PDB file of C-alpha atoms in Angstrom:
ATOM      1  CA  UNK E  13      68.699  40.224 -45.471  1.00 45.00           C
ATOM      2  CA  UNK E  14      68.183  36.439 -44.727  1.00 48.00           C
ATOM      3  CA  UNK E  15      69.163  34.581 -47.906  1.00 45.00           C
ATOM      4  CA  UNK E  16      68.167  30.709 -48.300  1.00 41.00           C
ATOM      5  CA  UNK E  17      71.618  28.349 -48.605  1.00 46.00           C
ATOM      6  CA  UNK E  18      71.449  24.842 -50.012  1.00 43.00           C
ATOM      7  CA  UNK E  19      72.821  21.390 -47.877  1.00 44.00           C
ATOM      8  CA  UNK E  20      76.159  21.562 -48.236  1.00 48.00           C
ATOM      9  CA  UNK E  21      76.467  24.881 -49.562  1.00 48.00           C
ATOM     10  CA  UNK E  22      80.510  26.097 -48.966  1.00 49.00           C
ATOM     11  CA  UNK E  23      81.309  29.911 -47.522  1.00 48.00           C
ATOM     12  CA  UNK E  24      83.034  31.864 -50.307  1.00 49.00           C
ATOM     13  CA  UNK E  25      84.515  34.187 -47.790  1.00 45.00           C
ATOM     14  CA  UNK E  26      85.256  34.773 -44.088  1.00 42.00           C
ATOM     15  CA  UNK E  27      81.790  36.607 -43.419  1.00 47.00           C
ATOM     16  CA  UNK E  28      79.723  34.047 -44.822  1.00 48.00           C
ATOM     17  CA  UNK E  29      81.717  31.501 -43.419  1.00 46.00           C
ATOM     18  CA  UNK E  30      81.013  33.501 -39.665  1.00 42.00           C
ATOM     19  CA  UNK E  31      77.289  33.440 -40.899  1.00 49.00           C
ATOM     20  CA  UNK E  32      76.958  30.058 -41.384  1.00 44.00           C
ATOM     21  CA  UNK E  33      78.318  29.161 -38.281  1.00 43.00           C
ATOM     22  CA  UNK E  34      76.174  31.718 -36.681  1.00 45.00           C
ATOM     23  CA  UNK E  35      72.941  30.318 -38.224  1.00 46.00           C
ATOM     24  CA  UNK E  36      73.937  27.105 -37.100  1.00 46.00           C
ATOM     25  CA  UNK E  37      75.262  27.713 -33.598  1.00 48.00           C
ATOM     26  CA  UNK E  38      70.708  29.364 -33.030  1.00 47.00           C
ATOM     27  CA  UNK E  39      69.130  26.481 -34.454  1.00 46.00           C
ATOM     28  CA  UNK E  40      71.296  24.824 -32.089  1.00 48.00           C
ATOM     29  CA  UNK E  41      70.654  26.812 -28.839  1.00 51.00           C
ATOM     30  CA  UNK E  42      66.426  26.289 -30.022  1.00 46.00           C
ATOM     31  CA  UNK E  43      66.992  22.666 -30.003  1.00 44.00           C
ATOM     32  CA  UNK E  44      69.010  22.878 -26.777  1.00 50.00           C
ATOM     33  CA  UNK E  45      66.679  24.783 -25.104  1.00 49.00           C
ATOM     34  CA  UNK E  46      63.881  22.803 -26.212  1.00 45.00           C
ATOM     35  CA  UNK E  47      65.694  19.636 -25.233  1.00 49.00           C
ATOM     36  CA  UNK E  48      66.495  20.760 -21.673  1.00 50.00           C
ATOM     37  CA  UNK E  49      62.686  22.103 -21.155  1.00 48.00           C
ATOM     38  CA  UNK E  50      61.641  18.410 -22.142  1.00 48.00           C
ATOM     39  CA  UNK E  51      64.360  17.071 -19.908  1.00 55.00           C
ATOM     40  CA  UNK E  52      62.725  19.587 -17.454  1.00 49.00           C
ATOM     41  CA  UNK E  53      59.614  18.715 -17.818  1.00 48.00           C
ATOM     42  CA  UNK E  54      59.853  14.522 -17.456  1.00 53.00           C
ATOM     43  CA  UNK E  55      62.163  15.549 -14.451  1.00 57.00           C
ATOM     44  CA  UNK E  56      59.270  17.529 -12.748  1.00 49.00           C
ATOM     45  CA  UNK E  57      56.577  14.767 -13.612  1.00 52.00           C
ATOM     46  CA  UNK E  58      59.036  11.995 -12.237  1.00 57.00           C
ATOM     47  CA  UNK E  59      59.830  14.166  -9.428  1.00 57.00           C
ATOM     48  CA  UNK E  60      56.237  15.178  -8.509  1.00 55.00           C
ATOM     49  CA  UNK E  61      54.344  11.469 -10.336  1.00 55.00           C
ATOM     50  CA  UNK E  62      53.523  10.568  -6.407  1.00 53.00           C
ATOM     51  CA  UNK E  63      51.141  14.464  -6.071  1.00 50.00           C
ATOM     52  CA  UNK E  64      49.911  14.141  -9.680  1.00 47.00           C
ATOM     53  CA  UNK E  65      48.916  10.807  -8.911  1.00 52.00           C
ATOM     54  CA  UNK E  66      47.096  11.284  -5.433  1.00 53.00           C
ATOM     55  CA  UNK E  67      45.422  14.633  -7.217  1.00 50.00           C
ATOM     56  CA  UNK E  68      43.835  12.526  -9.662  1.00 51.00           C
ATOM     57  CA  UNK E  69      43.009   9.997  -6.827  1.00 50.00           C
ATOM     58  CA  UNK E  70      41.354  12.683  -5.109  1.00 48.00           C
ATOM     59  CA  UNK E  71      39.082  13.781  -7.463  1.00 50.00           C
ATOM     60  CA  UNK E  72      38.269  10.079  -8.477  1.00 48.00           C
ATOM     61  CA  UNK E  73      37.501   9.286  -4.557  1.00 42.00           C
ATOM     62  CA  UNK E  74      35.387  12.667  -4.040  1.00 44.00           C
ATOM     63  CA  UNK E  75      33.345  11.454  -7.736  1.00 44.00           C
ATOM     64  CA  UNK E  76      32.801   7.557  -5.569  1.00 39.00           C
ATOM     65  CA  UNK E  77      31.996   9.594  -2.018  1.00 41.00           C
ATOM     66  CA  UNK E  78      29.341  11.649  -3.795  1.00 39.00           C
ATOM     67  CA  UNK E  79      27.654   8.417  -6.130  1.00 36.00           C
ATOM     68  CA  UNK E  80      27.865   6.085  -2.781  1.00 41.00           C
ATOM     69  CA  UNK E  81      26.195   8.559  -0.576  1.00 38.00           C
ATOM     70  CA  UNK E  82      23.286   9.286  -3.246  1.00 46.00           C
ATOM     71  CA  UNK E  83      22.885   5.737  -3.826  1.00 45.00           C
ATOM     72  CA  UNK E  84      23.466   3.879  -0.018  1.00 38.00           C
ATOM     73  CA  UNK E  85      22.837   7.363   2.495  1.00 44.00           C
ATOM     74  CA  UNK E  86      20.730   9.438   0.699  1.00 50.00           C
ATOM     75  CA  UNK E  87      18.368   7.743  -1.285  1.00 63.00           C
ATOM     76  CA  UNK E  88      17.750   5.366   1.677  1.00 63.00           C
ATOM     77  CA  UNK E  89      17.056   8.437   3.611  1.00 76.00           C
ATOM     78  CA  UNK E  90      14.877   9.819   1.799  1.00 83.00           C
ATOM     79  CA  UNK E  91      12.433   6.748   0.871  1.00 84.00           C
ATOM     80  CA  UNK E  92      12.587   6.094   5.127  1.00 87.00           C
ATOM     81  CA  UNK E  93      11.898   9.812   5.729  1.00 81.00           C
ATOM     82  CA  UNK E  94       8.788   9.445   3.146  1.00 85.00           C
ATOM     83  CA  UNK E  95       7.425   6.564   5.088  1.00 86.00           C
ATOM     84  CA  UNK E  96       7.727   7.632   8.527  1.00 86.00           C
ATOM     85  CA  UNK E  97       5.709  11.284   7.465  1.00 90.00           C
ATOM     86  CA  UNK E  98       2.746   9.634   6.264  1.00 90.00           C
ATOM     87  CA  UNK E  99       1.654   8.726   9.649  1.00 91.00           C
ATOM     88  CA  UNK E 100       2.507  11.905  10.972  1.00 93.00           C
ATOM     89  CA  UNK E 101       0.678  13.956   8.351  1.00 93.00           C
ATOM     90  CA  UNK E 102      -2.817  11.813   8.612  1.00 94.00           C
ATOM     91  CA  UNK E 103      -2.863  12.746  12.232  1.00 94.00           C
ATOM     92  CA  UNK E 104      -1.837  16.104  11.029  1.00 95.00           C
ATOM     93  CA  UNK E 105      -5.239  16.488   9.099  1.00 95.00           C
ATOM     94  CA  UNK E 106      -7.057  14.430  10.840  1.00 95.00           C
ATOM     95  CA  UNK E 107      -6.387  17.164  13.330  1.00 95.00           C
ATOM     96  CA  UNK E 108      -7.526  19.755  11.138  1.00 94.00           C
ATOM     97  CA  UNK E 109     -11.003  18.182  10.665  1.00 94.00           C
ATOM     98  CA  UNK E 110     -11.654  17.477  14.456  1.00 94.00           C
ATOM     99  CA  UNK E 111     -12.646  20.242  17.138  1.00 90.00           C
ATOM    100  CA  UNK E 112     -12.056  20.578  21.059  1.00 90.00           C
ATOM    101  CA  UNK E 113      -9.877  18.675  22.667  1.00 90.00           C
ATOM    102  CA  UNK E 114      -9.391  15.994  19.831  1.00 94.00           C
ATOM    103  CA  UNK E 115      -7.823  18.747  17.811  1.00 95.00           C
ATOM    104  CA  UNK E 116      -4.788  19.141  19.825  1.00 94.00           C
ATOM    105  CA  UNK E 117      -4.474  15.508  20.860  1.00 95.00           C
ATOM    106  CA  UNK E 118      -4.294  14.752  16.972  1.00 96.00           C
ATOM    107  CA  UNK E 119      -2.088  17.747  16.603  1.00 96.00           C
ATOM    108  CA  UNK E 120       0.359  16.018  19.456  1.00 96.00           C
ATOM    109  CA  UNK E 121       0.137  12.485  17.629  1.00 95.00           C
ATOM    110  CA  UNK E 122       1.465  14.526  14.396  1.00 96.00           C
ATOM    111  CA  UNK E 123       4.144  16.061  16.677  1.00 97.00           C
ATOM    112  CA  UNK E 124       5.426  13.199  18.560  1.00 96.00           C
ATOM    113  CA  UNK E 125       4.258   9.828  16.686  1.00 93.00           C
ATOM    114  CA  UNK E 126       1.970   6.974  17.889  1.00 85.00           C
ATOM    115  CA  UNK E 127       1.624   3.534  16.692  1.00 82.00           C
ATOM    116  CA  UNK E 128       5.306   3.076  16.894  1.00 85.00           C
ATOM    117  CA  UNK E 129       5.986   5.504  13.701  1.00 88.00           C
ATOM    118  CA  UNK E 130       8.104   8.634  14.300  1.00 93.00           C
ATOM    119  CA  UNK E 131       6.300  11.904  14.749  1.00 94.00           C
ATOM    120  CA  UNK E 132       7.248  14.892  13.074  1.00 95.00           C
ATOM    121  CA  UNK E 133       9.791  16.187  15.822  1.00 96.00           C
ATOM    122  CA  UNK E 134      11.375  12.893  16.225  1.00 95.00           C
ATOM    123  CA  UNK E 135      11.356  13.266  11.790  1.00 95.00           C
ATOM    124  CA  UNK E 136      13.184  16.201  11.931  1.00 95.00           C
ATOM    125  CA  UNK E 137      15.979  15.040  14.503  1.00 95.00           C
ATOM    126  CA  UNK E 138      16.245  12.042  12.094  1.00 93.00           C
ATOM    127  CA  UNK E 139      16.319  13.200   8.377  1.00 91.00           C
ATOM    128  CA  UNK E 140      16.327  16.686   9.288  1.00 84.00           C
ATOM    129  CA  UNK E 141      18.393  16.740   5.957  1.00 88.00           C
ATOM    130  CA  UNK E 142      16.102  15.102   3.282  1.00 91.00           C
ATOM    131  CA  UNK E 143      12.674  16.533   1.284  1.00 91.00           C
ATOM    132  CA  UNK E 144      10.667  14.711   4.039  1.00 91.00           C
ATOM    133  CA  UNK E 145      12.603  16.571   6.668  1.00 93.00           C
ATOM    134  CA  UNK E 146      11.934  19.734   5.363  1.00 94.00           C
ATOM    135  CA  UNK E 147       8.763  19.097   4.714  1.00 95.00           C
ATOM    136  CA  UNK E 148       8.176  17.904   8.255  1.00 95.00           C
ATOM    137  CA  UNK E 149       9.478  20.983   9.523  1.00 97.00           C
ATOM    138  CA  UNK E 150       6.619  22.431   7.991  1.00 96.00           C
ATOM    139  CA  UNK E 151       3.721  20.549   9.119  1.00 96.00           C
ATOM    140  CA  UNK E 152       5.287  20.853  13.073  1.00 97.00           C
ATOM    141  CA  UNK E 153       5.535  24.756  12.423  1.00 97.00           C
ATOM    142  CA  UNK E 154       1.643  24.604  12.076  1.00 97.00           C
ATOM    143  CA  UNK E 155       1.009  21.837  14.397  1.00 97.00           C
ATOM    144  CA  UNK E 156       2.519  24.245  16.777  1.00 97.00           C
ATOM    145  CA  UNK E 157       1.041  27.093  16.158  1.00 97.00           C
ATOM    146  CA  UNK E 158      -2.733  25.393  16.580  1.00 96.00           C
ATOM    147  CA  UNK E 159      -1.585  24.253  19.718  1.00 96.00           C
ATOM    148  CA  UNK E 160      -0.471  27.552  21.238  1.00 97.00           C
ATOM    149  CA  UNK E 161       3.736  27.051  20.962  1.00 97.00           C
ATOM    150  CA  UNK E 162       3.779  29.917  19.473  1.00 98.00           C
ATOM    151  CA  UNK E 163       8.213  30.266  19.595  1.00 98.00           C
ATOM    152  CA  UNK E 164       8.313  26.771  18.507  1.00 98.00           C
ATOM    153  CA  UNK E 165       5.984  27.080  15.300  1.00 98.00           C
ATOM    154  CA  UNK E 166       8.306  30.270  14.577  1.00 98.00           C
ATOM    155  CA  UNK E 167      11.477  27.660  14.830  1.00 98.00           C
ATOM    156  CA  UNK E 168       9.697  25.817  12.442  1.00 97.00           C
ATOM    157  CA  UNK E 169       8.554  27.716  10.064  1.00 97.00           C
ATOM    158  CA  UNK E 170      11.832  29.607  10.055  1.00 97.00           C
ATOM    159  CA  UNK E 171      13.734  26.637   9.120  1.00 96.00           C
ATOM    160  CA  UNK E 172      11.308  25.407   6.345  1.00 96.00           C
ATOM    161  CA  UNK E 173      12.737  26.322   2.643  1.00 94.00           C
ATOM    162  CA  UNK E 174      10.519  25.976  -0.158  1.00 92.00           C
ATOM    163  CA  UNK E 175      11.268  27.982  -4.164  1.00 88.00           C
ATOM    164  CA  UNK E 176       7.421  27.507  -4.983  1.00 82.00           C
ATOM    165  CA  UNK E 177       4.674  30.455  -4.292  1.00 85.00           C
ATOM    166  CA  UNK E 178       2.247  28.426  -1.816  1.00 90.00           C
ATOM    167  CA  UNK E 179       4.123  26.587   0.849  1.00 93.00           C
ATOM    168  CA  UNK E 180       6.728  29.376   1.260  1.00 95.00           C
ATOM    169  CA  UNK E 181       4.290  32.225   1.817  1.00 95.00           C
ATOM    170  CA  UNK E 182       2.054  30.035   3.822  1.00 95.00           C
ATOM    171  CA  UNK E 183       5.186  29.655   6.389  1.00 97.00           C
ATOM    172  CA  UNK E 184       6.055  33.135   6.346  1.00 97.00           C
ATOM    173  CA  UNK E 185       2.219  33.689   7.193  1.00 97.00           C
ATOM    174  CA  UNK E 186       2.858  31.656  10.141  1.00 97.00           C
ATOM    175  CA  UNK E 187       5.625  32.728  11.348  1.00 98.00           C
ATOM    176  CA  UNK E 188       3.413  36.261  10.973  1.00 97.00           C
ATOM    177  CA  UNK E 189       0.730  35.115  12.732  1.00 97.00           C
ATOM    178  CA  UNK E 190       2.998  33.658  15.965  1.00 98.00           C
ATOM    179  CA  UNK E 191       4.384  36.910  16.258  1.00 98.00           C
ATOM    180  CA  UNK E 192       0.966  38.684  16.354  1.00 97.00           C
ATOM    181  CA  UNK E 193       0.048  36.267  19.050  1.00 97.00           C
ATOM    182  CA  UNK E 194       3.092  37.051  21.191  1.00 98.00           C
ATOM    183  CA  UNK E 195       2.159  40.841  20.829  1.00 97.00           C
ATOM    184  CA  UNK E 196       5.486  41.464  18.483  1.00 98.00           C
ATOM    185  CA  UNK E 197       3.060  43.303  15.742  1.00 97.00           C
ATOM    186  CA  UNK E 198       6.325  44.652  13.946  1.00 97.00           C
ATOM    187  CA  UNK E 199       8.247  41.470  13.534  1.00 98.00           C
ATOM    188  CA  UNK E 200       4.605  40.217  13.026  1.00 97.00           C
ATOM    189  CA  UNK E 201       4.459  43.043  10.020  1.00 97.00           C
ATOM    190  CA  UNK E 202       7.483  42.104   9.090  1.00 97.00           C
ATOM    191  CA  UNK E 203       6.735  38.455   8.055  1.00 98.00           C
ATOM    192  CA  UNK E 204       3.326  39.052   6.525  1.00 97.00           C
ATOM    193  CA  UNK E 205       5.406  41.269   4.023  1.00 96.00           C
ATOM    194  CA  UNK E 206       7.615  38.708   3.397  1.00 96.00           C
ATOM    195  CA  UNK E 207       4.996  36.462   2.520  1.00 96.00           C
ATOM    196  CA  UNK E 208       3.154  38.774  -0.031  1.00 96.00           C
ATOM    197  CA  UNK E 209       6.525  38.709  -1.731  1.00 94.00           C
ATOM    198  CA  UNK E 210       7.098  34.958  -1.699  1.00 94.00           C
ATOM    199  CA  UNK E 211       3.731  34.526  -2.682  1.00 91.00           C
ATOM    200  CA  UNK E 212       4.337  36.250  -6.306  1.00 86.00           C
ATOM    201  CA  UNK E 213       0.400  36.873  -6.829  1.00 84.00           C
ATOM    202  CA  UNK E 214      -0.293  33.705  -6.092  1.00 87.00           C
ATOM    203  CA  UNK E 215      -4.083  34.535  -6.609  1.00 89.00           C
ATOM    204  CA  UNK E 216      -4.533  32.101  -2.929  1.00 88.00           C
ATOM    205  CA  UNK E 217      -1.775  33.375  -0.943  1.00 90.00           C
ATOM    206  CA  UNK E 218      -1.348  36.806  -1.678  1.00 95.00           C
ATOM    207  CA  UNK E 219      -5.015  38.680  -0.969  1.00 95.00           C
ATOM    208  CA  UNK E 220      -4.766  37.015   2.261  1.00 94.00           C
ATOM    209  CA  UNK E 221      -1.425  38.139   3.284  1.00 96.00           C
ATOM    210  CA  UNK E 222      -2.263  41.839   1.936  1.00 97.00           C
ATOM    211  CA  UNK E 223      -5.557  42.106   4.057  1.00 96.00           C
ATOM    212  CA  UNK E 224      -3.752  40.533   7.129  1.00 97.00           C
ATOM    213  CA  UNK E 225      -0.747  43.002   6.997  1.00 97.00           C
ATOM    214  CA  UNK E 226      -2.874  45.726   5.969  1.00 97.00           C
ATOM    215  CA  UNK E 227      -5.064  45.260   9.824  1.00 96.00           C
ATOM    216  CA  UNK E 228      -1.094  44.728  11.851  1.00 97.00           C
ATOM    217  CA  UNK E 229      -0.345  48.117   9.709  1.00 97.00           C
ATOM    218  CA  UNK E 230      -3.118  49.779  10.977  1.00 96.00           C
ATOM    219  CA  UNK E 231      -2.522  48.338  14.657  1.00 96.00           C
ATOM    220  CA  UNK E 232       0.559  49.695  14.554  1.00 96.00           C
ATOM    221  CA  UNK E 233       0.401  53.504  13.254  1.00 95.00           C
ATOM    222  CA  UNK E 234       1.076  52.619   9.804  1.00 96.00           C
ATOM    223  CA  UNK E 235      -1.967  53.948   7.996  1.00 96.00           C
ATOM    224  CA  UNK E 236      -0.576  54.680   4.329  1.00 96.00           C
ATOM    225  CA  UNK E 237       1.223  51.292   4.512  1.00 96.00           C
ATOM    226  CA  UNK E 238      -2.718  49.545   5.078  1.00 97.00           C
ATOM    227  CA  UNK E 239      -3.727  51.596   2.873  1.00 97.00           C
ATOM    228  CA  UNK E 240      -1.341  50.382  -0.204  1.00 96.00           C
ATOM    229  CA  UNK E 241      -2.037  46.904   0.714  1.00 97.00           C
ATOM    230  CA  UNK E 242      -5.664  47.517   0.793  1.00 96.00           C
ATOM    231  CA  UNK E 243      -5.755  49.269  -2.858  1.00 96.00           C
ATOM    232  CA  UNK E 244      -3.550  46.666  -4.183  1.00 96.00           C
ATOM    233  CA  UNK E 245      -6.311  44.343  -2.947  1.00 96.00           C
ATOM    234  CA  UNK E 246      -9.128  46.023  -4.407  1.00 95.00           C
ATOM    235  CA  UNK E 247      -7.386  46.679  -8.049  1.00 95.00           C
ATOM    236  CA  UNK E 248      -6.488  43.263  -8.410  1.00 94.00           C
ATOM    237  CA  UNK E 249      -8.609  40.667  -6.325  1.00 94.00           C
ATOM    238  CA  UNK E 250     -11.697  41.770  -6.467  1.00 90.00           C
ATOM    239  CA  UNK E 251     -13.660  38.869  -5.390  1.00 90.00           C
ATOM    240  CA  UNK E 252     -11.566  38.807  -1.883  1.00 93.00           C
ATOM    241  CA  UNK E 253     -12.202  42.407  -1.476  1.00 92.00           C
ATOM    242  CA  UNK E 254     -16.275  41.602  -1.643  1.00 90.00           C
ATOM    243  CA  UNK E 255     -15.923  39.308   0.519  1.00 89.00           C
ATOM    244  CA  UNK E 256     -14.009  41.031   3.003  1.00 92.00           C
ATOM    245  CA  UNK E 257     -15.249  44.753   3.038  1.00 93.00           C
ATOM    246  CA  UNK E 258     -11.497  46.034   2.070  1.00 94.00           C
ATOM    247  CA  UNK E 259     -13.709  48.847   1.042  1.00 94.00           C
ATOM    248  CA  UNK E 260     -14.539  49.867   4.768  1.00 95.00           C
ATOM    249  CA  UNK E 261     -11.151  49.258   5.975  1.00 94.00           C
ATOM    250  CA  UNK E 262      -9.563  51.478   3.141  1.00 94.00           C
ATOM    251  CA  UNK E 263     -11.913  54.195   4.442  1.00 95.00           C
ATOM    252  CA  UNK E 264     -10.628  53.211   7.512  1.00 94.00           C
ATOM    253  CA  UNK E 265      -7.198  53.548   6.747  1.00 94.00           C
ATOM    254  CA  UNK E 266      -7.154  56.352   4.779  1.00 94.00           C
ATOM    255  CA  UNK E 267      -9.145  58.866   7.444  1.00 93.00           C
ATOM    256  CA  UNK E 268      -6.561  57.455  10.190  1.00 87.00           C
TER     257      UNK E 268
END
C-alpha cells in the first residue's frame, strides 16, 4: 500500500530507502517523457511550420476565391443574364398572343434575339450557369416545341431544373408532349408520369398531366394504367373531370 512521505522525509531502512528512489526515479520518467513529447512536438511544428502554414493559406485563399467570384463573376452574371431575358421573354409572349405566321416569327425573335439583345439560345451559351440561364432554358424548350423542333425543345426542357410544383411539371409535360409528336408514346408516357409526380397536386398541373397520360396509356395498350389516372381525376378534381368527360373515357378505359 502507497503511504504519503513528507519533503525531506529520511529511509529508516534499505527497502524504504529502494522505495524512495523508486518513486522518484517514475515521476521522473513522466516528466521525461512528457518533456521529450513537447520537444517532439515543437520539433514536428518547426519541421512541418512551411505545410501548416500553406494549409491554412489554402483554406483562407479558397474562403477569398468563393467571396470574389459571388461578388465580381457571379453577381455580375446574374444581373446581365436578367437584362438580356427580358427582351427575349416579351417576344416570347408576344408570341403566345399572335397567330399564323407571326407566331413563329415572334417565337424565333425569343430564340435568337433582335434589337441587338441576346436571344434565348445565345442566353444560354452565355450564362448558361446563372437563374436567368436556367430559366432561359425553359422558355427555348417551349419556344421550340411551338415551332415544331421537337428534339431541341426535349434538350431544353431536359436541362431545365426547377424544386417548385409548376415550372418543373410544366417541362416534364413538354418534354411529354415532344415525344408524342415524334411517335415515341412510351418515352412520351414516361414523362407525363414524371410530371404528375413533380407536380405534387398542384391543383393546375396535375389534372392535366393525369388526363394527358391517361389518353398515351390508352394509345399504347395500357388500359388499367388510364384507368387509375382517370379515377384519380374524378375523386379529386372534379371540376376538370366535367369539363373534360373523364367519365366517358373511364368507360372507355375500363371496357378496353
Amino acid at each position: 500500500m502507497a503511504t504519503y512521505k513528507k519533503r525531506g522525509y529520511k529511509p529508516k531502512n534499505k527497502e524504504e530507502e529502494v522505495e524512495v528512489v523508486e518513486e522518484s526515479s517514475t515521476t521522473a520518467e513522466v516528466f521525461n517523457s512528457l518533456d521529450e513529447g513537447a520537444s517532439k512536438t515543437e520539433e514536428w511544428v518547426a519541421d512541418n511550420q512551411k505545410y501548416i502554414l500553406g494549409g491554412i493559406g489554402a483554406v483562407v485563399l479558397v474562403v477569398l476565391v468563393f467571396l470574389g467570384y459571388n461578388n465580381f463573376v457571379k453577381e455580375p452574371n446574374e444581373a446581365q443574364a436578367s437584362n438580356e431575358l427580358f427582351q427575349a421573354q416579351k417576344h416570347y409572349d408576344e408570341a403566345l398572343k399572335a397567330s399564323g405566321t407571326a407566331k413563329d416569327s415572334l417565337f424565333t425573335l425569343s430564340l435568337k434575339g433582335a434589337e441587338g439583345k441576346f436571344g434565348f439560345e445565345e442566353i444560354i451559351a452565355n450564362y448558361g450557369g446563372t437563374n436567368a440561364g436556367n430559366l432561359a432554358r425553359y422558355y427555348a424548350g417551349f419556344a421550340y416545341l411551338n415551332t415544331g423542333a421537337y428534339q431541341k425543345a426535349i434538350d431544353q426542357l431536359d436541362g431545365f431544373k426547377s424544386d417548385e410544383n409548376v415550372l418543373q411539371p410544366a417541362a416534364y409535360g413538354g418534354i411529354a408532349d415532344a415525344f408524342v409528336q415524334l411517335n415515341q408514346l412510351e418515352e412520351g408516357l414516361a414523362y407525363y408520369d414524371k410530371a404528375i409526380k413533380a407536380a405534387a397536386n398542384n391543383e393546375y398541373s396535375t389534372p392535366r398531366m393525369l388526363f394527358k397520360a391517361s389518353l398515351i396509356a390508352m394509345e399504347v395498350g395500357k388500359s388499367s394504367v388510364a384507368a387509375k389516372y382517370l379515377e384519380k381525376i374524378e375523386k379529386e378534381y372534379a371540376q376538370y373531370a366535367t369539363v373534360n368527360n373523364v367519365a366517358a373515357y373511364l368507360a372507355k378505359a375500363k371496357a378496353m
